[in-house]
Amino acid sequence: MGWNNEKLDDIWALPQESLKQVLPRMDSAGLQVLLVGDKERHLHGIITDGDIRRALLRGESLDVPVSSVMQARPKVLPAGAPLDSARRLMLTHNIRHIPLINGENQVVDLLLWIDLFGSKVEKRPEPVVIMAGGKGTRLDPFTKILPKPMIPLGDKPIVEVLMDRFYEQGFSQFILSVGYKAEVIKLYFSDFNSRPYQVEFVQEEEPLGTAGALALLRQRLDGVFLVTNCDIIVEMNYAELLRYHREKGYDFTVVGALRDFTVPYGILRTSEGELQLIEEKPRYHFLVNVGLYVLEPVVLDILENGSPIHMTDLIMSAKEKGLQVGVYPHHGRWFDIGQWDEYRQTLRAFDGML
């Protein structure tokens, strides 16, 4: 509550603006919603994180206008409506945002779930498996001394920062798959009693690729679980990811982050050797595999004990065997420290955040 006219600018989108234009605004506000309307604050609709995700899954371009993706008839309440009415509306329709409007259909405020139900974090039962056994050769020579999970980000190693992010959303059960310099990682976590985490380890005796160590967890995991690389931090709602995974009935969900790439040259389009047109520095949008997954235990049956396999091969093997493999599009921020350039960029981004 308390969204005055100036603050509404942070979550306001014009109908004719493109998705590409408004995505940074949504990510910056961090509310997973933008209100859509004219400059006089007349409400035309709302657009949520889920609306954008569904548009990406349909193959929509980021150049389409917001009006083609928004919810044109959102649930609203008149300004001054009792808060109990707002609570009932949210619970009945499973919504997290209610615009408050005046008699001219102008937005005067926005009610959020957190305003009405508080910010208590629900404890999550799903374990988080962190793949921390690689050599980190792309960060050589740093990783000749420290294993990649122990590379500092602020005053903590990256793996602890990653665990903190999960814990903030209710996850407290972590399994670390370790291999290279495992003793360094185990020593650090041996004095971890003061943390509200449960940390277990699974040891690779020989390198098993980016997914082979999951076979060692077959007897430990009997329900849905998350898997993440140790060198990424994805700013997202993990509970929403799990809800999506379950609603779709997937066995394996891959998180795909939206990236764009501008070709630094003019592209020649030809037909049978004849020039048709020149596309000057075209920009392409695509989803990339960030290294975060949701798996059902049935996926582990594909793996053979002691046999190396990479995650990309496991994904395709699951699909070939008839398992349901889905993609969860993510358009928010994510950080990768797998290479020096990305590590430096992440340090700059995290400066003052940790």
XYZ file of C-alpha atoms in Angstrom:
354
model
C 0.000 0.000 0.000
C 1.038 3.610 -0.282
C 1.663 3.652 -4.046
C 1.443 7.355 -4.766
C 1.500 8.725 -8.295
C 5.286 8.970 -8.400
C 5.814 5.421 -7.152
C 3.270 4.104 -9.648
C 5.668 5.174 -12.400
C 7.918 2.289 -11.324
C 5.223 -0.293 -12.084
C 3.361 1.414 -14.933
C 3.426 0.389 -18.591
C 1.762 1.954 -21.603
C -0.242 -0.449 -23.799
C 1.827 0.328 -26.891
C 5.170 -0.349 -25.216
C 6.896 -3.583 -26.196
C 7.707 -6.421 -23.824
C 11.375 -5.623 -24.423
C 10.814 -2.093 -23.116
C 8.940 -3.051 -19.946
C 10.862 -6.142 -18.822
C 13.637 -4.120 -17.124
C 10.941 -2.158 -15.265
C 9.309 -5.331 -13.967
C 12.638 -6.812 -12.897
C 13.688 -3.591 -11.180
C 10.419 -3.260 -9.233
C 10.615 -6.887 -8.122
C 6.834 -7.311 -7.763
C 6.280 -9.662 -10.733
C 3.570 -7.325 -12.044
C 3.110 -4.113 -14.007
C -0.070 -2.073 -14.303
C -1.015 -1.161 -17.869
C -2.822 2.018 -18.810
C -2.604 5.497 -20.261
C -0.654 8.454 -18.933
C -3.671 9.638 -16.924
C -3.578 6.364 -14.922
C -6.722 4.872 -16.479
C -6.309 1.121 -16.054
C -6.344 -1.027 -19.199
C -5.040 -4.224 -17.629
C -2.140 -5.830 -15.798
C 0.760 -7.944 -16.963
C 2.438 -10.446 -14.661
C 5.568 -12.525 -14.706
C 3.387 -15.504 -15.604
C 1.821 -13.694 -18.575
C 5.270 -12.991 -20.011
C 6.402 -16.558 -19.398
C 3.377 -17.937 -21.250
C 4.012 -15.523 -24.129
C 7.601 -16.741 -24.437
C 6.434 -20.359 -24.439
C 4.041 -19.503 -27.286
C 6.999 -18.161 -29.228
C 5.941 -14.521 -29.021
C 8.535 -11.913 -29.945
C 9.694 -9.437 -27.330
C 8.715 -6.737 -29.808
C 4.963 -7.366 -29.394
C 3.030 -4.665 -27.513
C 2.114 -5.141 -23.882
C -1.566 -4.881 -24.840
C -1.361 -8.199 -26.721
C -0.175 -10.095 -23.646
C -1.791 -8.305 -20.687
C -4.841 -9.416 -18.710
C -7.480 -6.990 -19.963
C -9.971 -7.626 -17.141
C -7.977 -7.864 -13.917
C -9.613 -8.116 -10.515
C -9.870 -4.639 -8.978
C -11.459 -2.991 -5.956
C -12.667 0.560 -5.382
C -10.385 2.808 -3.379
C -11.237 2.542 0.311
C -12.588 -1.025 0.075
C -12.258 -3.040 3.330
C -9.062 -5.068 3.548
C -11.116 -8.177 4.334
C -12.681 -7.869 0.880
C -9.214 -7.764 -0.661
C -8.108 -10.831 1.310
C -11.148 -12.801 0.155
C -10.587 -11.741 -3.452
C -6.936 -12.820 -3.370
C -7.714 -16.192 -1.786
C -10.702 -16.909 -4.045
C -8.897 -16.138 -7.299
C -5.331 -17.022 -6.238
C -3.984 -13.595 -7.146
C -1.197 -11.559 -5.560
C -2.009 -8.005 -6.716
C -5.184 -5.895 -6.630
C -5.280 -2.402 -8.165
C -7.465 0.094 -6.295
C -9.342 2.449 -8.618
C -11.475 5.570 -8.285
C -14.773 6.308 -10.016
C -12.960 7.272 -13.222
C -11.170 3.899 -13.453
C -7.897 5.548 -12.477
C -5.449 3.619 -10.328
C -4.820 5.255 -6.959
C -3.058 2.405 -5.152
C -1.999 -1.234 -5.381
C -2.589 -3.927 -2.781
C -0.032 -6.731 -2.554
C -0.277 -10.148 -0.931
C 2.469 -9.213 1.512
C 0.421 -6.189 2.647
C -2.485 -8.388 3.665
C -0.935 -11.683 4.708
C 2.563 -10.709 5.848
C 5.947 -11.935 4.697
C 6.286 -15.168 6.668
C 8.330 -17.623 4.628
C 6.847 -21.086 4.247
C 9.269 -23.882 5.103
C 9.935 -25.940 1.986
C 10.391 -29.725 2.137
C 12.176 -30.076 -1.212
C 15.935 -30.747 -1.006
C 18.360 -28.723 -3.101
C 21.208 -30.627 -4.749
C 24.218 -28.442 -5.525
C 26.619 -29.816 -8.129
C 29.973 -28.780 -6.674
C 32.397 -31.424 -7.894
C 33.876 -29.870 -11.029
C 37.423 -28.591 -11.442
C 36.436 -25.113 -12.585
C 39.077 -25.095 -15.315
C 37.659 -21.915 -16.869
C 38.673 -20.097 -13.674
C 42.217 -21.440 -13.742
C 44.649 -20.649 -12.061
C 42.404 -19.524 -9.177
C 40.871 -22.989 -8.939
C 44.281 -24.603 -8.597
C 44.125 -23.285 -5.028
C 40.408 -23.216 -4.216
C 37.582 -25.336 -5.623
C 35.081 -23.291 -7.615
C 32.318 -23.423 -4.949
C 34.658 -21.663 -2.503
C 35.418 -18.676 -4.729
C 34.486 -15.577 -2.709
C 31.516 -13.405 -3.508
C 31.595 -10.608 -0.973
C 32.670 -12.090 2.353
C 31.284 -15.581 1.662
C 32.048 -18.356 -0.811
C 29.700 -18.519 -3.769
C 28.147 -21.799 -2.603
C 27.130 -20.249 0.730
C 25.667 -17.200 -1.013
C 23.678 -19.612 -3.171
C 22.416 -21.489 -0.110
C 21.482 -18.219 1.593
C 19.316 -17.308 -1.397
C 17.468 -20.621 -1.195
C 17.112 -20.373 2.582
C 15.511 -16.929 2.268
C 12.695 -18.717 0.413
C 12.268 -21.531 2.932
C 14.717 -24.196 1.703
C 17.013 -25.646 4.362
C 18.005 -29.135 3.175
C 21.091 -29.121 0.954
C 23.083 -31.945 -0.604
C 26.471 -31.009 -2.047
C 27.958 -33.257 -4.705
C 31.713 -32.864 -4.245
C 34.778 -34.211 -6.011
C 37.686 -31.913 -6.823
C 39.252 -30.561 -3.602
C 36.309 -31.981 -1.662
C 38.220 -31.778 1.613
C 38.336 -27.961 1.388
C 34.566 -27.744 0.989
C 33.876 -30.268 3.749
C 36.257 -28.509 6.123
C 34.479 -25.200 5.604
C 31.077 -26.715 6.330
C 32.315 -28.786 9.289
C 31.940 -25.651 11.427
C 28.470 -24.897 10.165
C 26.402 -25.663 13.253
C 25.500 -22.014 13.677
C 23.708 -21.977 10.304
C 20.041 -22.956 9.967
C 20.875 -25.440 7.211
C 21.097 -29.179 6.961
C 24.130 -29.925 4.784
C 24.965 -33.399 3.485
C 27.574 -34.556 1.003
C 27.858 -37.094 -1.761
C 31.387 -37.866 -2.938
C 32.484 -38.504 -6.518
C 35.447 -40.878 -6.429
C 36.004 -40.292 -10.146
C 34.725 -37.418 -12.303
C 31.148 -38.244 -13.312
C 30.316 -35.308 -15.558
C 27.816 -32.613 -14.683
C 25.012 -35.058 -13.787
C 26.515 -38.491 -13.066
C 26.746 -37.925 -9.305
C 22.941 -37.811 -9.109
C 22.963 -41.613 -9.398
C 24.548 -41.717 -5.936
C 21.415 -40.070 -4.518
C 18.928 -42.660 -5.729
C 18.352 -44.018 -2.218
C 18.159 -40.570 -0.590
C 15.632 -38.815 -2.808
C 12.044 -40.043 -2.926
C 10.282 -36.828 -3.926
C 10.699 -33.820 -6.176
C 14.015 -31.985 -5.758
C 15.950 -29.073 -7.225
C 19.374 -29.295 -8.833
C 21.619 -26.289 -9.354
C 25.130 -25.653 -10.543
C 27.312 -24.193 -7.806
C 28.399 -21.182 -9.854
C 25.058 -19.544 -10.645
C 22.581 -17.428 -8.727
C 19.151 -17.003 -10.297
C 16.950 -14.269 -8.869
C 13.556 -15.915 -9.001
C 10.691 -17.321 -6.949
C 11.621 -20.976 -6.446
C 8.189 -21.850 -5.062
C 6.648 -20.554 -8.296
C 9.075 -22.726 -10.267
C 7.983 -25.797 -8.285
C 4.305 -24.914 -8.695
C 4.800 -24.616 -12.454
C 6.640 -27.965 -12.555
C 3.818 -29.726 -10.711
C 0.962 -28.031 -12.572
C 2.439 -29.033 -15.916
C 3.062 -32.596 -14.760
C 6.699 -32.523 -15.840
C 9.296 -35.069 -14.760
C 12.150 -32.733 -15.592
C 11.976 -28.932 -15.765
C 14.836 -26.870 -17.170
C 15.056 -23.181 -16.285
C 15.737 -21.135 -19.406
C 16.883 -17.536 -19.036
C 16.044 -14.959 -21.663
C 19.098 -13.603 -23.446
C 19.449 -11.351 -26.445
C 22.328 -11.093 -28.862
C 22.982 -8.417 -31.463
C 24.960 -9.601 -34.474
C 27.652 -6.932 -34.963
C 27.457 -7.173 -38.766
C 24.964 -6.774 -41.557
C 23.408 -10.168 -42.371
C 23.035 -11.023 -46.063
C 19.800 -12.867 -46.866
C 20.096 -14.774 -50.135
C 18.094 -17.112 -52.325
C 19.975 -19.337 -54.796
C 22.923 -16.986 -54.595
C 20.906 -13.843 -55.252
C 20.791 -11.144 -52.588
C 17.305 -10.612 -51.177
C 17.981 -8.099 -48.415
C 20.540 -6.909 -45.896
C 19.586 -7.070 -42.229
C 21.748 -4.556 -40.401
C 22.922 -5.828 -37.004
C 19.827 -7.942 -36.230
C 18.966 -8.696 -32.631
C 17.937 -12.197 -31.597
C 16.217 -13.363 -28.416
C 16.527 -16.901 -27.095
C 16.365 -19.001 -23.935
C 19.607 -20.371 -22.523
C 20.120 -23.186 -20.035
C 21.249 -21.523 -16.795
C 21.986 -24.701 -14.829
C 18.905 -24.860 -12.569
C 16.465 -27.773 -12.734
C 13.534 -29.492 -11.028
C 13.529 -33.296 -11.150
C 11.245 -36.126 -10.155
C 12.937 -39.241 -8.710
C 11.995 -41.236 -11.833
C 14.736 -39.354 -13.701
C 17.359 -41.022 -11.505
C 16.378 -44.431 -12.906
C 17.992 -43.412 -16.191
C 21.418 -43.109 -14.582
C 23.925 -45.900 -14.163
C 26.075 -45.971 -11.041
C 29.610 -44.869 -11.763
C 28.911 -43.866 -15.375
C 29.790 -40.270 -16.313
C 27.046 -38.246 -17.956
C 26.527 -34.554 -18.579
C 23.278 -32.800 -17.714
C 22.493 -31.997 -21.344
C 22.738 -35.697 -22.207
C 20.552 -36.615 -19.231
C 17.911 -34.135 -20.375
C 17.789 -35.577 -23.882
C 17.891 -39.148 -22.564
C 14.885 -38.401 -20.341
C 13.019 -37.051 -23.353
C 13.939 -40.064 -25.504
C 12.632 -42.409 -22.800
C 9.247 -40.707 -22.823
C 9.550 -38.597 -19.693
C 7.911 -35.186 -19.705
C 10.599 -32.498 -20.059
C 9.568 -28.854 -19.829
C 11.128 -25.401 -19.839
C 10.468 -22.625 -17.334
C 11.261 -19.260 -18.976
C 12.966 -16.776 -16.656
C 13.321 -13.140 -17.685
C 14.853 -11.790 -14.471
C 18.451 -11.412 -13.409
C 20.896 -14.246 -12.993
C 24.576 -14.323 -12.202
C 27.217 -16.715 -13.521
C 30.755 -16.919 -12.150
C 31.860 -19.777 -14.371
C 34.343 -17.612 -16.293
C 36.524 -14.668 -15.336
C 34.541 -12.047 -17.256
C 31.261 -13.199 -15.717
C 32.853 -13.389 -12.274
C 34.053 -9.786 -12.508
C 30.629 -8.626 -13.695
C 28.965 -10.490 -10.831
C 31.304 -8.912 -8.288
C 30.352 -5.482 -9.598
C 26.646 -6.317 -9.537
C 26.836 -7.669 -5.997
C 28.853 -4.730 -4.692
C 26.780 -3.311 -1.871
C 24.136 -6.070 -2.144
C 25.716 -8.693 0.121
